[in-house]
Short mmCIF file of C-alpha atoms in Angstrom, two decimals:
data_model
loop_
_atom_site.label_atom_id
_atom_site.label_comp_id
_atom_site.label_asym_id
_atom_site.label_seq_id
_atom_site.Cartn_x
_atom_site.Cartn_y
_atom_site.Cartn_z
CA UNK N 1 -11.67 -9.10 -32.92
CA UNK N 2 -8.41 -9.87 -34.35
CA UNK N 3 -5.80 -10.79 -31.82
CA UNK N 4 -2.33 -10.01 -30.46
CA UNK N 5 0.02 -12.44 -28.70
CA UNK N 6 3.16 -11.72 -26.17
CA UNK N 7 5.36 -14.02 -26.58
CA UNK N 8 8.38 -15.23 -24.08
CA UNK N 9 7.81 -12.70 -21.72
CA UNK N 10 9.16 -13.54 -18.10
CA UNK N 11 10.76 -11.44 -15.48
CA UNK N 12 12.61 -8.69 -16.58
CA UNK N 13 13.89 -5.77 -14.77
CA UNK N 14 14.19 -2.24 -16.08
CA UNK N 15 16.14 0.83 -15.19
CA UNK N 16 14.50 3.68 -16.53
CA UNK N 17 16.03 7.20 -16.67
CA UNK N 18 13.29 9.24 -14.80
CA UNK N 19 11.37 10.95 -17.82
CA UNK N 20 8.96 11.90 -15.36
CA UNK N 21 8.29 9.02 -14.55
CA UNK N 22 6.37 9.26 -11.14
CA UNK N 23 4.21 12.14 -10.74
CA UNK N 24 5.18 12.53 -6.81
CA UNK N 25 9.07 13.20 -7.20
CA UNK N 26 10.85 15.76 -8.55
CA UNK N 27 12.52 15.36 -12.28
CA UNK N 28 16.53 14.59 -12.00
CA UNK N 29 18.61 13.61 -14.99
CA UNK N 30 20.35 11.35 -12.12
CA UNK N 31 16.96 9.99 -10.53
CA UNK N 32 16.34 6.45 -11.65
CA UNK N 33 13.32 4.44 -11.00
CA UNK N 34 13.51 0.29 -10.67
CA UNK N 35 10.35 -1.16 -12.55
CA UNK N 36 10.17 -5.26 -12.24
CA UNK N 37 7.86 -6.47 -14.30
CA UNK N 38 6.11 -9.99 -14.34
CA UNK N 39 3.90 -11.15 -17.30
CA UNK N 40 2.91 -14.09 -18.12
CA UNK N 41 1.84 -15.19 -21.87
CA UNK N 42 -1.46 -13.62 -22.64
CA UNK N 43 -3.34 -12.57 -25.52
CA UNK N 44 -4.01 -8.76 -25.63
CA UNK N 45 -5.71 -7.36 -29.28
CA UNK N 46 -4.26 -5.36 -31.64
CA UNK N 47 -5.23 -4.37 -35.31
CA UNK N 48 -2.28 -5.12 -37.34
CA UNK N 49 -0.19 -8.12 -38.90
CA UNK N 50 3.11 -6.85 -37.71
CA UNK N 51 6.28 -8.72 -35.61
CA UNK N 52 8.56 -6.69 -33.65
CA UNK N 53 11.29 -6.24 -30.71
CA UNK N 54 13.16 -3.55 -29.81
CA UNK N 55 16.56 -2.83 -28.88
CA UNK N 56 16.63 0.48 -26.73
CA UNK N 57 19.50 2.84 -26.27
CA UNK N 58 21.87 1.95 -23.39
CA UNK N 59 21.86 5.31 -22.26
CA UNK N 60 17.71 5.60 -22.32
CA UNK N 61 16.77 1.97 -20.73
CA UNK N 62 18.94 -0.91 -19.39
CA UNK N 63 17.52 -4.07 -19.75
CA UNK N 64 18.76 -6.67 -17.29
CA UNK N 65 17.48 -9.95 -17.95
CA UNK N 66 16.19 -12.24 -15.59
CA UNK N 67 14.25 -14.68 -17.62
CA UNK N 68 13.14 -14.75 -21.49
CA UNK N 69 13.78 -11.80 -23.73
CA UNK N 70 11.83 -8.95 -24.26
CA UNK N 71 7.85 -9.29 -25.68
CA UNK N 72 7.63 -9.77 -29.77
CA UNK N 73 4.07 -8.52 -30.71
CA UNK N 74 2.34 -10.48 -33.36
CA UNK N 75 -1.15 -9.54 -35.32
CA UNK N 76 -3.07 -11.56 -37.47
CA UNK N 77 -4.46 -8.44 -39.66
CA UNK N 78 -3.22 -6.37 -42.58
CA UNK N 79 -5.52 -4.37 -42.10
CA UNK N 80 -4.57 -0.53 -41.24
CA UNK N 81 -5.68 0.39 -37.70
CA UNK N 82 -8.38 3.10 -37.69
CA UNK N 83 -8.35 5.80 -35.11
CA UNK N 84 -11.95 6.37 -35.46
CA UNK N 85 -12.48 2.43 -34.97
CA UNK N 86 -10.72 2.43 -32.08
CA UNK N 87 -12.39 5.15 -30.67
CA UNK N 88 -15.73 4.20 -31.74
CA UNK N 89 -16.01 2.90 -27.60
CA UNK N 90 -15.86 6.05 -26.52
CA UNK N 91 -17.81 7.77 -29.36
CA UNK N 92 -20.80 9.43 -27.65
CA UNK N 93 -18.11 10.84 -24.62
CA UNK N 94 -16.35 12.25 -27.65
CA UNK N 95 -19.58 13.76 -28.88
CA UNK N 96 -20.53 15.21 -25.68
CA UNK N 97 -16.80 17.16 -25.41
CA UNK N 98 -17.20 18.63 -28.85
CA UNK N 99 -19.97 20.23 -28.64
CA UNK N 100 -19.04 21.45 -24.85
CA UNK N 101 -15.59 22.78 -26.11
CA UNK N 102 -16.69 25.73 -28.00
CA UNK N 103 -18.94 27.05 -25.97
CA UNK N 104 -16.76 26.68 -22.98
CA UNK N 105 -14.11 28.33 -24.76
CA UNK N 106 -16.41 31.08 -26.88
CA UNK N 107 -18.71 32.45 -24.03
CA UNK N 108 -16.68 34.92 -22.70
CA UNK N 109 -15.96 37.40 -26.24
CA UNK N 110 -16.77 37.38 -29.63
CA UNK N 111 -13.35 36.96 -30.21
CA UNK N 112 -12.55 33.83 -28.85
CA UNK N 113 -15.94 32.35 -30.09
CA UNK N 114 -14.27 33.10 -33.73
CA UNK N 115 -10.83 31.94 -32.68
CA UNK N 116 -12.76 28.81 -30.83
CA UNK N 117 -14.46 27.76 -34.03
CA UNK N 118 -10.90 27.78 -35.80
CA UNK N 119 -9.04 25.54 -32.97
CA UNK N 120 -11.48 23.21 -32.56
CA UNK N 121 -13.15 22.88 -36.03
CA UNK N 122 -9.63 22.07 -37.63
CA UNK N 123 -9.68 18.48 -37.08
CA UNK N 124 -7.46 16.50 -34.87
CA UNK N 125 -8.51 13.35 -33.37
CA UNK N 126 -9.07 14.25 -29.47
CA UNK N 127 -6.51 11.49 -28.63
CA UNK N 128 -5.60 13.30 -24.86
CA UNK N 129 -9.80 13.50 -23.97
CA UNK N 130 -10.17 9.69 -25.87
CA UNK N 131 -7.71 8.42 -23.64
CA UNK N 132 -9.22 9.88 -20.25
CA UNK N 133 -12.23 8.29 -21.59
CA UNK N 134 -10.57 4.84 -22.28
CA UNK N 135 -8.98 4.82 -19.19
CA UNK N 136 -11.95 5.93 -17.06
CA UNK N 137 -13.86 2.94 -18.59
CA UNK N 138 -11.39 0.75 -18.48
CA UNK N 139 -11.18 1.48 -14.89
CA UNK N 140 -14.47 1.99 -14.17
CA UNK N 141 -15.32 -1.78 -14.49
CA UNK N 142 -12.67 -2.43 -11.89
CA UNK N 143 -14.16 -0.03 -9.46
CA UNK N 144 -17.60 -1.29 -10.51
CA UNK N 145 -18.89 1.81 -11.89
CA UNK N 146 -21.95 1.58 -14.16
CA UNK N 147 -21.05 4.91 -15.20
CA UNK N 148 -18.42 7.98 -15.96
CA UNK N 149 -18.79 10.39 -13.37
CA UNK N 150 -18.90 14.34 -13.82
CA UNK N 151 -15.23 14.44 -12.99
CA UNK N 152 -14.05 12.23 -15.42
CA UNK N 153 -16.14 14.04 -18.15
CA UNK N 154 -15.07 17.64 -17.05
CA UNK N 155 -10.88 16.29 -16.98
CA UNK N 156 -11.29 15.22 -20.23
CA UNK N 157 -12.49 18.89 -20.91
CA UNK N 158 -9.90 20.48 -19.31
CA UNK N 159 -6.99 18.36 -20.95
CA UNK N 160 -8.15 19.46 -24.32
CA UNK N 161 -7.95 22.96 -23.18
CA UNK N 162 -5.11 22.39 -21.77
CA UNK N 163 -3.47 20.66 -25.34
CA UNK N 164 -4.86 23.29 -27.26
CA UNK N 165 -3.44 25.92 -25.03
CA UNK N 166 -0.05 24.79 -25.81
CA UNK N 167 -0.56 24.34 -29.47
CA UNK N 168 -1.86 27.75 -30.09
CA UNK N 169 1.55 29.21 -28.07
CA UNK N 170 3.82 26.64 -29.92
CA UNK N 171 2.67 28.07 -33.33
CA UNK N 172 3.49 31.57 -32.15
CA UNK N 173 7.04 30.52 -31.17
CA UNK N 174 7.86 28.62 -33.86
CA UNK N 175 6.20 31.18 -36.24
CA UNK N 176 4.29 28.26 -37.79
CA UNK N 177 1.68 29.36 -40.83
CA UNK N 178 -0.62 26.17 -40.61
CA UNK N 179 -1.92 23.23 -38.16
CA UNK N 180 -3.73 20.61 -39.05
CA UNK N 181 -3.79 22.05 -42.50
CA UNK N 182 -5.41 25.16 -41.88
CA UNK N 183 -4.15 28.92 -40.72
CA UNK N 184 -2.85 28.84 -37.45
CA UNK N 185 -4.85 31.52 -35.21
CA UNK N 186 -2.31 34.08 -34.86
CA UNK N 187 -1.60 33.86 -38.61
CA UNK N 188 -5.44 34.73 -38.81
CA UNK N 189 -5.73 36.97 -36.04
CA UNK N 190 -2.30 38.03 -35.16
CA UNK N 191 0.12 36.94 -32.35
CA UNK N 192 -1.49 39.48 -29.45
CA UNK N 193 -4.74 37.66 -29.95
CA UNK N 194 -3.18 33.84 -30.28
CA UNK N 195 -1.20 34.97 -26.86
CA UNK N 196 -4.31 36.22 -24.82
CA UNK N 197 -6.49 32.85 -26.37
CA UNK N 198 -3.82 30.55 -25.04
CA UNK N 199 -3.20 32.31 -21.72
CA UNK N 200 -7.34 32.49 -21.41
CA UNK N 201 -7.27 28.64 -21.84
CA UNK N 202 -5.39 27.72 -19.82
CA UNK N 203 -6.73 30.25 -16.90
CA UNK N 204 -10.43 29.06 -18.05
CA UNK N 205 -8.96 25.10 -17.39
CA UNK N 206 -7.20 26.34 -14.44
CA UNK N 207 -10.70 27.25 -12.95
CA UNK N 208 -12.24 24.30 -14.03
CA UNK N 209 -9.18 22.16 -12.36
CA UNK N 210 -9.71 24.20 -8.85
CA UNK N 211 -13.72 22.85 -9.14
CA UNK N 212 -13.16 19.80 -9.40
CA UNK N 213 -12.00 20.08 -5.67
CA UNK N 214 -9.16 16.91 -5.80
CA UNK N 215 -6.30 17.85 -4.29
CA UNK N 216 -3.69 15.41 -6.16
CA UNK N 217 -5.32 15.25 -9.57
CA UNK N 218 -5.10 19.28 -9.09
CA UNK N 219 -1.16 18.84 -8.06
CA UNK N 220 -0.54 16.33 -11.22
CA UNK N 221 -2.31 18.69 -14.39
CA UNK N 222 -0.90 21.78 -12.48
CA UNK N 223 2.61 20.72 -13.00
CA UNK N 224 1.52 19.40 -16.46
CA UNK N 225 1.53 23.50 -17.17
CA UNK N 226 4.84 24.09 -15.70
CA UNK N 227 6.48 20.97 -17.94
CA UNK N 228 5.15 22.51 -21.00
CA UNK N 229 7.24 25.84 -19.85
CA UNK N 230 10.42 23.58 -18.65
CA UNK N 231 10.25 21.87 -21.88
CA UNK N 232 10.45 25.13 -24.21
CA UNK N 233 13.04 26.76 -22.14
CA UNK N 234 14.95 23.45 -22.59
CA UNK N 235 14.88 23.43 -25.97
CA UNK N 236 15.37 27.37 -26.78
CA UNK N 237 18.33 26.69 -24.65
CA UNK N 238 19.46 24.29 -26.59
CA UNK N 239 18.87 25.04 -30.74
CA UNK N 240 21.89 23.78 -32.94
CA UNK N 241 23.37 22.27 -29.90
CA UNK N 242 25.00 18.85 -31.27
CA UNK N 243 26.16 17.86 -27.81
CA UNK N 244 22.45 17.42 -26.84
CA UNK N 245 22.09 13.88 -25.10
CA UNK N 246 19.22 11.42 -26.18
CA UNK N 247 18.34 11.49 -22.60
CA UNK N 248 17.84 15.56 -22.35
CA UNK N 249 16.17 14.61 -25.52
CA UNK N 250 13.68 12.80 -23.91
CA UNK N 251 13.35 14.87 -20.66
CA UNK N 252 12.65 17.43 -23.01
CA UNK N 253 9.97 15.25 -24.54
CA UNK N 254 8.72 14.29 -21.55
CA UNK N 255 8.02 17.83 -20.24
CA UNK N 256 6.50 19.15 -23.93
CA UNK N 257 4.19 16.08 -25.01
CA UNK N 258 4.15 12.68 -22.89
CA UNK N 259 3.84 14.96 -19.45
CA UNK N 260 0.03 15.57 -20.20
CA UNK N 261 -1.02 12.17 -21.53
CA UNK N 262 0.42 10.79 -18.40
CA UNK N 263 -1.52 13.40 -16.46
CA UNK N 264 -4.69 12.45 -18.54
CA UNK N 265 -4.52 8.51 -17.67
CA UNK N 266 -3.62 8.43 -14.21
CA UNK N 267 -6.42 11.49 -13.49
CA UNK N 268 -8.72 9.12 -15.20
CA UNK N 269 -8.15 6.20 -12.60
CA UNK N 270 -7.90 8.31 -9.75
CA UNK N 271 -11.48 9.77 -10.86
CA UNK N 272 -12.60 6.13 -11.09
CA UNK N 273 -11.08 4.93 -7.92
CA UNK N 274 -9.35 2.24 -8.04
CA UNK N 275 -6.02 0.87 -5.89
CA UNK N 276 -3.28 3.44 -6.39
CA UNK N 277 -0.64 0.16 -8.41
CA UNK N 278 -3.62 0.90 -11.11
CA UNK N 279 -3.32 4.59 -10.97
CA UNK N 280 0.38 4.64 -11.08
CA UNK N 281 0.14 1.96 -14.27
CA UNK N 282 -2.09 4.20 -15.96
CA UNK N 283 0.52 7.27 -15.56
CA UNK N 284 3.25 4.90 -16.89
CA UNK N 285 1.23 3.53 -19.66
CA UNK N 286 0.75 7.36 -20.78
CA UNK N 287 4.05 8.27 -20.41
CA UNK N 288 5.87 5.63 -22.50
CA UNK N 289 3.17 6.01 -25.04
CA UNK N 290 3.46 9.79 -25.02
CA UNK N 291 6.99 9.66 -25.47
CA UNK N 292 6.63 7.01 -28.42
CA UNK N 293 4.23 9.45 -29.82
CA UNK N 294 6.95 11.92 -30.01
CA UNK N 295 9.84 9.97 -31.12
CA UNK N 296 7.07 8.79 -34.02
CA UNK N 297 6.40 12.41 -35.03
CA UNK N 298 10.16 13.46 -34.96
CA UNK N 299 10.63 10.95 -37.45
CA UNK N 300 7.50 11.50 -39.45
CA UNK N 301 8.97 15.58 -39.81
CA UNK N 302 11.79 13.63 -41.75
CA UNK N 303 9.69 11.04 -43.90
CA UNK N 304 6.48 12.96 -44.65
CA UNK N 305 5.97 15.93 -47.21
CA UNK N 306 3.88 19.11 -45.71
CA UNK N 307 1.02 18.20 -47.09
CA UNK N 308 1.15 15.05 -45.33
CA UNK N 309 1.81 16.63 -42.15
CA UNK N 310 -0.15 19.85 -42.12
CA UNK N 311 2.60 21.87 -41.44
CA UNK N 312 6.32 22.80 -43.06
CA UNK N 313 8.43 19.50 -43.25
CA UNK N 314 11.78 19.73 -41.61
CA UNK N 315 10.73 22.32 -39.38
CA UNK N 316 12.62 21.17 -36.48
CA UNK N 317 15.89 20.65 -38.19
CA UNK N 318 15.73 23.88 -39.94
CA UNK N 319 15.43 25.72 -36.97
CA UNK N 320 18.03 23.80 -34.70
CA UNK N 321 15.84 21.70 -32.88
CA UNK N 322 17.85 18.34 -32.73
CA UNK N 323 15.60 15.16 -31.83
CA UNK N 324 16.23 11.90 -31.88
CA UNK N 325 16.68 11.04 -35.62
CA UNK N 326 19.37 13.65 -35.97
CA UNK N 327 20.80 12.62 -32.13
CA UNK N 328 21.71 9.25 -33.35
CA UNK N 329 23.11 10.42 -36.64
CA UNK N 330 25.53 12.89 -34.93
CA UNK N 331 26.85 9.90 -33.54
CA UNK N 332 27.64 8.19 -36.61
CA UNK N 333 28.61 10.71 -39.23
CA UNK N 334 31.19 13.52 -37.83
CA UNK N 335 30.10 15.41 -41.38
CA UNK N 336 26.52 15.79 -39.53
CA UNK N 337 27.84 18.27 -36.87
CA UNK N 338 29.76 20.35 -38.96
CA UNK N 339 26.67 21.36 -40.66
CA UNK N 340 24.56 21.88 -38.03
CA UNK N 341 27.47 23.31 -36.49
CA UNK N 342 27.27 26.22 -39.61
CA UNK N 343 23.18 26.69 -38.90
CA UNK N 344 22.98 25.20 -42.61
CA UNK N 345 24.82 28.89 -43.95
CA UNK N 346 25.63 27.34 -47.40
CA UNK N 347 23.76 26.57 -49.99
CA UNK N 348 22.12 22.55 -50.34
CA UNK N 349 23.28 21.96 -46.86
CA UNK N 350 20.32 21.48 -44.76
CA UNK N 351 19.13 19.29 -47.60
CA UNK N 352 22.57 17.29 -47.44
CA UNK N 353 22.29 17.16 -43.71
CA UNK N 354 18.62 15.38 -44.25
CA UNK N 355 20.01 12.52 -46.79
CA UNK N 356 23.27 12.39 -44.05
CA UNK N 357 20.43 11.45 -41.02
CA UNK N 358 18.75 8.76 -43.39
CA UNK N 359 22.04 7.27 -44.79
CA UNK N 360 23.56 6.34 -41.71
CA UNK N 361 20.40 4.81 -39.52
CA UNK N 362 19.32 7.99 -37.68
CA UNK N 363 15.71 7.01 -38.82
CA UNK N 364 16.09 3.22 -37.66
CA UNK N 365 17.56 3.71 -34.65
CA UNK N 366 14.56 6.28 -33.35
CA UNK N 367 12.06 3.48 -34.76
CA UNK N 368 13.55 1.43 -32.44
CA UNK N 369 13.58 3.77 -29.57
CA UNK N 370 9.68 4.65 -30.67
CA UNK N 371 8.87 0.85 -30.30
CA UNK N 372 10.73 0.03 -27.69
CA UNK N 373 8.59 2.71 -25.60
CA UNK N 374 5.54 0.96 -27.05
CA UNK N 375 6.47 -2.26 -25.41
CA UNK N 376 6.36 -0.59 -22.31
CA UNK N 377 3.48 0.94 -22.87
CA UNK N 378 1.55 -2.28 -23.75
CA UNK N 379 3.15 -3.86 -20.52
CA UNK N 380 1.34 -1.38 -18.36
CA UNK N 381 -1.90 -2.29 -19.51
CA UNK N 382 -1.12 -5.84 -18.20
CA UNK N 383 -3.13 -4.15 -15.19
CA UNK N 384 -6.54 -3.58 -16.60
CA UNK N 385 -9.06 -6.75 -17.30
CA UNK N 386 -9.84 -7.60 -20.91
CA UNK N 387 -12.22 -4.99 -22.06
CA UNK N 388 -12.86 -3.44 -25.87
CA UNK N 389 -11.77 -0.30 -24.38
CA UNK N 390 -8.14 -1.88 -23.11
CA UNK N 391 -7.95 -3.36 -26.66
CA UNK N 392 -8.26 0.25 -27.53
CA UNK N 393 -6.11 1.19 -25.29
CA UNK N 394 -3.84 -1.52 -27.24
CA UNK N 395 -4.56 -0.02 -30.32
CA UNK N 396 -3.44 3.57 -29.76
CA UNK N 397 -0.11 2.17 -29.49
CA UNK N 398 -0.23 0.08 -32.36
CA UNK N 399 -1.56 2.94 -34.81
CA UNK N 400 1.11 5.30 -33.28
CA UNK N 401 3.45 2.80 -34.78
CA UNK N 402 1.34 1.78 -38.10
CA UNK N 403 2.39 5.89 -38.79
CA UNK N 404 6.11 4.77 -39.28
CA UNK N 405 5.60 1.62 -41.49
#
C-alpha cells in the first residue's frame, strides 16, 4: 500500500460560506458555519506521487491561522490511481446493485425495461452507490458491525436512481445528444419518454426512501430532490450573467452535484450507527469532495475534446453557463465580458473567449479552488480508523484530482 503523509498540520480555523453545509439548517448566502479543525501528523494512503497546497478564494474560504499552514499531500507512486482499484473493496456490493438496478427500474413497462438497459448499461463508475458502500464499511467497523445491513444496501439503490434521475432530465434541458458516449434516452426515445423515465425514478426511489422508515435519512435525500430543482432554476436564471459570484457559483454547485454525495455519506453512517460528530464528518467529507468533483469537471469541459468527455466540449460556455474557470477570468480580462456579454454573436468569438479563460489563469485558479476542497475533504476522514476502505475513501479524492494533471 503506497502511502500519503500530512505534513505541518496544526490548528486551523475555517470560515466556510454555507454550501450546504449542514443538512439541518436552511441554505443562506449570509449563513456561515465555524469548522476548527485539529490534526495531528498522520499517515493516510493515497495512490499518487504528487505535492500540493492550495490557496482558496477569499470570498469562498477564509483561512485564519492558528498554528502551521495548511496540509501538503505527498505520494510515493507514479502510478495513475484506478477507480476500479479503489473500488475493488466494495466490488461484490457493486455487483449486487447492478444487477438489482434494472430490474428495479424495468418491471413496471416494457418501456422503461428498454430505456433501463440504455441508462444503466452505458457505463459510469457508480461513484454515489461506491461511496455509500465505503462509508457504510468504513463505519461499520466503528459501530462493530460484521455486516452491511438492508438499509445501507437499498440507499445505495436509491441514490443511483436518484443520480440517474437527474441525468436523464439534465440531457433534456440542455438538449444534449450523448452521455457517457452513447445516445442520450430522449435522443433515442424522444423527450416525453426521457421526462416520464426520470419523473418514474425518482417516484420509484421516493417509495423506496418512505420504506426504509428513517425519519432523518428520509428528510436529508428528500431535500437532495428539491436542490437538484433549486440548482437548475439558479442557473437558468442566471445564463450569460458575468456578474455571477464564485460563491452563487458554488451554491449552485452545491444544490446540482455535491448535495447528493453529501446525502449519500452521511445516510451511510447514520445506517451504520455511529455518534452523530461521525455522521456530520461523513456529510462534510461528501460535500467538499462533491464540490471538488464539480469544479474538476468544469475545468475538464475546457481541457478535454468530446471524445474524451462523452459529450460536446464547451457545452457550458456555449450556452451561458459561467463556472468557475470563466468566473475567475472575468475578473482578469475586461475583453472576457464583452463577449459573453454579445452571447458569442460574431464569428471566432466563443473560440477567442476559450484561449482568453486559459491565457489569463482562469484554469489555475479553479485547480486551486478544486484542491483546496480536496484538502477538506481528506481532513474529514481524519474521523474514521485506518481501514482499506478509508484509503479508498482517500483515493476518490486523489483520482478526482489525477483528472486535472
Amino acid at each position: 500500500m503506497m502511502s500519503l503523509t500530512c505534513q505541518n498540520i496544526g490548528q486551523v480555523r475555517y470560515d466556510l460560506v454555507s454550501c450546504g453545509c449542514s443538512s439541518s439548517s436552511s441554505f443562506s448566502k449570509k449563513n456561515w458555519i465555524n469548522t476548527s479543525i485539529n490534526l495531528s501528523k498522520r499517515d493516510v494512503s493515497i495512490f499518487r506521487k504528487k505535492v500540493f497546497s492550495t490557496k482558496a478564494p477569499e470570498a469562498v474560504l477564509n483561512v485564519i491561522p492558528q498554528g502551521p499552514a495548511a496540509p501538503v499531500f505527498e505520494s510515493n507512486s507514479s502510478d495513475p490511481i484506478l477507480v476500479s482499484s479503489l473500488l475493488e473493496v466494495v466490488a461484490e456490493d457493486l455487483l449486487t446493485l447492478n444487477k438489482n438496478l434494472q430490474s428495479i427500474v424495468g418491471a413496471e413497462n416494457p418501456v422503461l425495461m428498454s430505456a433501463a438497459e440504455q441508462i444503466f448499461g452505458a457505463g459510469g463508475k457508480r461513484m454515489r452507490p461506491a461511496l455509500v458502500f465505503l462509508v457504510a464499511r468504513a463505519t461499520a467497523e466503528i459501530a462493530e458491525l460484521k455486516e452491511l445491513t438492508l438499509e445501507h444496501r437499498r440507499l445505495a439503490e436509491i441514490i443511483e436512481m436518484i443520480h440517474t434521475a437527474s441525468l436523464i432530465h439534465d440531457d433534456v434541458l440542455d438538449d444534449s445528444d450523448m452521455r457517457r458516449g452513447k445516445d442520450t434516452i430522449h435522443q433515442l426515445y424522444g423527450t416525453r419518454v426521457a421526462i416520464l423515465a426520470g419523473d418514474f425514478m425518482f417516484a420509484q426511489s421516493s417509495w423506496y426512501l418512505a420504506n426504509l422508515e428513517n425519519i432523518e435519512v428520509i428528510k436529508l435525500i428528500s431535500q437532495v430532490i428539491k436542490d437538484f430543482a433549486s440548482g437548475e432554476i439558479r442557473q437558468a436564471s442566471s445564463l450569460f450573467d458575468c456578474d455571477v459570484t464564485l460563491e452563487e457559483y458554488l451554491i449552485k454547485s452545491y444544490f446540482k452535484t455535491a448535495s447528493l454525495i453529501a446525502a449519500s455519506t452521511k445516510g451511510a453512517a447514520i445506517f451504520s450507527g455511529v455518534k452523530r460528530n461521525i455522521c456530520e464528518q461523513m456529510y462534510e467529507y461528501g460535500k467538499n469532495l462533491g464540490l471538488s468533483f464539480q469544479v474538476v469537471d468544469d475545468i475538464l469541459d475546457f481541457t478535454q475534446s468530446a471524445e474524451q468527455l462523452g459529450k460536446p466540449a464547451g457545452l457550458d460556455l456555449a450556452k451561458g453557463n459561467l463556472t468557475a474557470p470563466v468566473i475567475f477570468a472575468l475578473e482578469r480580462e475586461p475583453k472576457l465580458r464583452e463577449i459573453i456579454d454579445s452571447e458569442f454573436s460574431e464569428d471566432g468569438s466563443f473560440d477567442e473567449a476559450v484561449e482568453l479563460i486559459i491565457k489569463c489563469g482562469g484554469i489555475k485558479r479553479a485547480q486551486e479552488l478544486a484542491k483546496e476542497k480536496a484538502n477538506l475533504a481528506i481532513q474529514n476522514l481524519q474521523c474514521l480508523p485506518l481501514s482499506e476502505f478509508r484509503s479508498s475513501l482517500e483515493g476518490m479524492v486523489m483520482y478526482n484530482l489525477e483528472r486535472i494533471d
